[in-house]
PDB file of C-alpha atoms in Angstrom:
ATOM      1  CA  MET J   1      79.257  -0.093 -66.228  1.00 44.00           C
ATOM      2  CA  ASN J   2      80.054   1.521 -69.544  1.00 45.00           C
ATOM      3  CA  ASP J   3      78.024   4.717 -69.685  1.00 65.00           C
ATOM      4  CA  ALA J   4      77.751   4.468 -73.489  1.00 84.00           C
ATOM      5  CA  MET J   5      75.764   1.224 -73.533  1.00 94.00           C
ATOM      6  CA  VAL J   6      72.395   1.008 -75.247  1.00 98.00           C
ATOM      7  CA  GLY J   7      69.600   0.566 -72.710  1.00 98.00           C
ATOM      8  CA  LEU J   8      66.784  -1.948 -73.082  1.00 98.00           C
ATOM      9  CA  VAL J   9      63.124  -1.609 -72.127  1.00 98.00           C
ATOM     10  CA  LEU J  10      60.928  -4.689 -72.064  1.00 98.00           C
ATOM     11  CA  VAL J  11      57.230  -3.986 -72.512  1.00 98.00           C
ATOM     12  CA  SER J  12      54.871  -6.828 -71.703  1.00 97.00           C
ATOM     13  CA  HIS J  13      51.212  -7.039 -70.767  1.00 96.00           C
ATOM     14  CA  SER J  14      52.423  -8.752 -67.597  1.00 96.00           C
ATOM     15  CA  ALA J  15      54.794  -7.228 -65.046  1.00 96.00           C
ATOM     16  CA  ALA J  16      55.900 -10.742 -64.085  1.00 97.00           C
ATOM     17  CA  VAL J  17      56.756 -11.651 -67.692  1.00 97.00           C
ATOM     18  CA  ALA J  18      58.691  -8.421 -68.306  1.00 97.00           C
ATOM     19  CA  SER J  19      60.645  -8.831 -65.064  1.00 97.00           C
ATOM     20  CA  ALA J  20      61.369 -12.512 -65.718  1.00 98.00           C
ATOM     21  CA  VAL J  21      62.669 -11.841 -69.233  1.00 98.00           C
ATOM     22  CA  ALA J  22      64.843  -8.997 -67.888  1.00 96.00           C
ATOM     23  CA  GLU J  23      66.254 -11.331 -65.230  1.00 96.00           C
ATOM     24  CA  LEU J  24      66.886 -14.057 -67.833  1.00 96.00           C
ATOM     25  CA  ALA J  25      68.671 -11.568 -70.115  1.00 95.00           C
ATOM     26  CA  ARG J  26      70.864 -10.295 -67.274  1.00 93.00           C
ATOM     27  CA  GLY J  27      71.740 -13.846 -66.310  1.00 92.00           C
ATOM     28  CA  LEU J  28      72.616 -14.994 -69.807  1.00 91.00           C
ATOM     29  CA  ALA J  29      74.661 -11.870 -70.545  1.00 87.00           C
ATOM     30  CA  GLY J  30      76.527 -12.174 -67.256  1.00 77.00           C
ATOM     31  CA  GLY J  31      80.253 -12.403 -66.782  1.00 78.00           C
ATOM     32  CA  GLY J  32      80.941  -8.725 -67.190  1.00 84.00           C
ATOM     33  CA  PRO J  33      79.185  -5.400 -67.349  1.00 89.00           C
ATOM     34  CA  THR J  34      75.641  -5.723 -68.645  1.00 93.00           C
ATOM     35  CA  ALA J  35      73.554  -3.162 -70.454  1.00 96.00           C
ATOM     36  CA  PRO J  36      70.909  -1.407 -68.389  1.00 97.00           C
ATOM     37  CA  VAL J  37      67.518  -3.082 -68.727  1.00 97.00           C
ATOM     38  CA  ALA J  38      64.147  -2.133 -67.281  1.00 98.00           C
ATOM     39  CA  ALA J  39      60.863  -3.991 -67.235  1.00 97.00           C
ATOM     40  CA  ALA J  40      57.696  -2.069 -68.066  1.00 97.00           C
ATOM     41  CA  GLY J  41      55.010  -4.666 -67.656  1.00 95.00           C
ATOM     42  CA  GLY J  42      51.360  -4.503 -66.835  1.00 94.00           C
ATOM     43  CA  ASP J  43      49.283  -1.466 -66.044  1.00 92.00           C
ATOM     44  CA  VAL J  44      49.909   1.113 -63.311  1.00 90.00           C
ATOM     45  CA  ASP J  45      47.636  -0.786 -60.899  1.00 92.00           C
ATOM     46  CA  GLY J  46      49.590  -4.035 -61.279  1.00 89.00           C
ATOM     47  CA  GLY J  47      47.056  -5.683 -63.591  1.00 93.00           C
ATOM     48  CA  LEU J  48      47.476  -6.983 -67.109  1.00 96.00           C
ATOM     49  CA  GLY J  49      47.908  -4.363 -69.801  1.00 94.00           C
ATOM     50  CA  THR J  50      50.404  -1.729 -70.837  1.00 95.00           C
ATOM     51  CA  SER J  51      51.124   1.714 -69.486  1.00 96.00           C
ATOM     52  CA  ALA J  52      52.648   4.603 -71.397  1.00 96.00           C
ATOM     53  CA  ASP J  53      53.800   6.100 -68.091  1.00 96.00           C
ATOM     54  CA  LEU J  54      55.651   2.913 -67.106  1.00 97.00           C
ATOM     55  CA  VAL J  55      57.266   2.642 -70.542  1.00 97.00           C
ATOM     56  CA  ALA J  56      58.418   6.279 -70.517  1.00 97.00           C
ATOM     57  CA  ARG J  57      59.761   5.977 -66.976  1.00 97.00           C
ATOM     58  CA  ALA J  58      61.662   2.776 -67.863  1.00 98.00           C
ATOM     59  CA  ALA J  59      63.156   4.364 -70.991  1.00 98.00           C
ATOM     60  CA  HIS J  60      64.488   7.334 -69.036  1.00 98.00           C
ATOM     61  CA  GLU J  61      65.817   4.965 -66.348  1.00 98.00           C
ATOM     62  CA  VAL J  62      68.003   3.015 -68.818  1.00 97.00           C
ATOM     63  CA  ASP J  63      69.017   5.920 -71.067  1.00 97.00           C
ATOM     64  CA  ARG J  64      72.785   6.405 -71.057  1.00 94.00           C
ATOM     65  CA  GLY J  65      72.871   8.540 -74.205  1.00 93.00           C
ATOM     66  CA  ALA J  66      73.627   5.682 -76.641  1.00 96.00           C
ATOM     67  CA  GLY J  67      70.013   4.902 -77.476  1.00 97.00           C
ATOM     68  CA  VAL J  68      67.222   2.864 -75.990  1.00 98.00           C
ATOM     69  CA  ALA J  69      65.953  -0.344 -77.582  1.00 98.00           C
ATOM     70  CA  VAL J  70      62.340  -1.221 -76.791  1.00 98.00           C
ATOM     71  CA  LEU J  71      61.118  -4.784 -77.176  1.00 98.00           C
ATOM     72  CA  VAL J  72      57.426  -5.622 -76.834  1.00 98.00           C
ATOM     73  CA  ASP J  73      55.273  -8.714 -76.528  1.00 96.00           C
ATOM     74  CA  LEU J  74      51.820  -8.164 -78.088  1.00 92.00           C
ATOM     75  CA  GLY J  75      49.734  -5.784 -80.217  1.00 90.00           C
ATOM     76  CA  SER J  76      48.681  -3.021 -77.845  1.00 91.00           C
ATOM     77  CA  ALA J  77      52.182  -2.865 -76.403  1.00 94.00           C
ATOM     78  CA  VAL J  78      53.339  -2.033 -79.926  1.00 96.00           C
ATOM     79  CA  LEU J  79      50.677   0.669 -80.188  1.00 96.00           C
ATOM     80  CA  THR J  80      51.630   2.145 -76.818  1.00 96.00           C
ATOM     81  CA  VAL J  81      55.281   2.448 -77.817  1.00 97.00           C
ATOM     82  CA  LYS J  82      54.449   3.791 -81.290  1.00 97.00           C
ATOM     83  CA  THR J  83      52.250   6.463 -79.721  1.00 96.00           C
ATOM     84  CA  LEU J  84      55.048   7.479 -77.363  1.00 97.00           C
ATOM     85  CA  LEU J  85      57.512   7.642 -80.254  1.00 97.00           C
ATOM     86  CA  ALA J  86      55.080   9.771 -82.289  1.00 96.00           C
ATOM     87  CA  ASP J  87      54.800  12.257 -79.422  1.00 93.00           C
ATOM     88  CA  GLU J  88      58.577  12.800 -79.796  1.00 87.00           C
ATOM     89  CA  ASP J  89      59.072  14.227 -76.303  1.00 91.00           C
ATOM     90  CA  GLU J  90      57.961  11.298 -74.161  1.00 94.00           C
ATOM     91  CA  LEU J  91      60.967   9.032 -74.736  1.00 97.00           C
ATOM     92  CA  PRO J  92      64.702   9.814 -74.718  1.00 96.00           C
ATOM     93  CA  PRO J  93      66.250  10.744 -78.082  1.00 95.00           C
ATOM     94  CA  GLY J  94      67.484   7.644 -79.866  1.00 95.00           C
ATOM     95  CA  THR J  95      64.705   5.391 -78.604  1.00 97.00           C
ATOM     96  CA  ARG J  96      63.745   2.710 -81.113  1.00 98.00           C
ATOM     97  CA  LEU J  97      61.028   0.058 -81.176  1.00 98.00           C
ATOM     98  CA  LEU J  98      62.613  -3.195 -82.329  1.00 98.00           C
ATOM     99  CA  ASP J  99      60.796  -5.748 -84.469  1.00 97.00           C
ATOM    100  CA  ALA J 100      61.984  -8.913 -82.746  1.00 97.00           C
ATOM    101  CA  PRO J 101      60.672 -11.917 -80.820  1.00 97.00           C
ATOM    102  CA  PHE J 102      60.260 -10.903 -77.193  1.00 97.00           C
ATOM    103  CA  VAL J 103      62.395 -13.504 -75.397  1.00 97.00           C
ATOM    104  CA  GLU J 104      64.955 -14.474 -78.034  1.00 97.00           C
ATOM    105  CA  GLY J 105      65.241 -10.910 -79.312  1.00 97.00           C
ATOM    106  CA  THR J 106      65.779  -9.584 -75.811  1.00 98.00           C
ATOM    107  CA  ILE J 107      68.590 -12.055 -75.151  1.00 97.00           C
ATOM    108  CA  ALA J 108      70.305 -11.200 -78.446  1.00 97.00           C
ATOM    109  CA  ALA J 109      69.869  -7.469 -77.817  1.00 98.00           C
ATOM    110  CA  MET J 110      71.157  -7.743 -74.255  1.00 97.00           C
ATOM    111  CA  VAL J 111      74.266  -9.714 -75.193  1.00 96.00           C
ATOM    112  CA  THR J 112      75.055  -7.302 -78.029  1.00 96.00           C
ATOM    113  CA  ALA J 113      74.323  -4.144 -76.028  1.00 97.00           C
ATOM    114  CA  SER J 114      76.487  -5.420 -73.174  1.00 95.00           C
ATOM    115  CA  THR J 115      79.498  -5.390 -75.506  1.00 94.00           C
ATOM    116  CA  GLY J 116      79.028  -1.650 -75.965  1.00 94.00           C
ATOM    117  CA  ALA J 117      77.699  -2.072 -79.523  1.00 96.00           C
ATOM    118  CA  PRO J 118      75.706   0.786 -81.067  1.00 97.00           C
ATOM    119  CA  LEU J 119      71.916   0.765 -81.365  1.00 98.00           C
ATOM    120  CA  ASP J 120      71.987  -0.360 -85.021  1.00 98.00           C
ATOM    121  CA  ALA J 121      73.942  -3.497 -84.062  1.00 98.00           C
ATOM    122  CA  VAL J 122      71.646  -4.170 -81.103  1.00 98.00           C
ATOM    123  CA  ALA J 123      68.614  -3.853 -83.382  1.00 98.00           C
ATOM    124  CA  ALA J 124      70.168  -6.150 -85.997  1.00 98.00           C
ATOM    125  CA  ALA J 125      70.956  -8.807 -83.386  1.00 98.00           C
ATOM    126  CA  ALA J 126      67.431  -8.685 -81.977  1.00 98.00           C
ATOM    127  CA  THR J 127      65.819  -8.853 -85.407  1.00 97.00           C
ATOM    128  CA  ASP J 128      68.093 -11.733 -86.405  1.00 97.00           C
ATOM    129  CA  ALA J 129      66.530 -13.764 -83.586  1.00 95.00           C
ATOM    130  CA  TYR J 130      63.575 -14.341 -85.953  1.00 94.00           C
ATOM    131  CA  THR J 131      65.853 -16.670 -87.921  1.00 94.00           C
ATOM    132  CA  TYR J 132      66.555 -19.031 -84.993  1.00 88.00           C
ATOM    133  CA  ARG J 133      64.858 -22.291 -85.902  1.00 89.00           C
ATOM    134  CA  LYS J 134      63.822 -24.734 -83.177  1.00 89.00           C
ATOM    135  CA  THR J 135      63.237 -27.741 -85.389  1.00 91.00           C
TER     136      THR J 135
END
């Protein structure tokens, strides 16, 4: 794996949802090296919710020095990540919360990050997923 790849953290209120989206992203980006991705879903007891500790641990797990892109599902997941970012020492330098749809944005971010693209390009790809129309 390219050590310079952007890492991805998927924050969901459900551990199963975060893990499933991570698996989907790995599968769709397959065929070569894939960016590191970690699921940070649910609370520390395995229930529904979000956990700052799980998010911070996942961010450090995927950090390869090129930045960490964090994608979230719902409101309090956003607040959890924003709080961690405000603390400035909880997440690796270069960690960014992306404004993107959780599933489509993750796939776009994963495919782009797996090419070795920088964090700005990964963020742009994820955000662009808002423009995908289904009808």
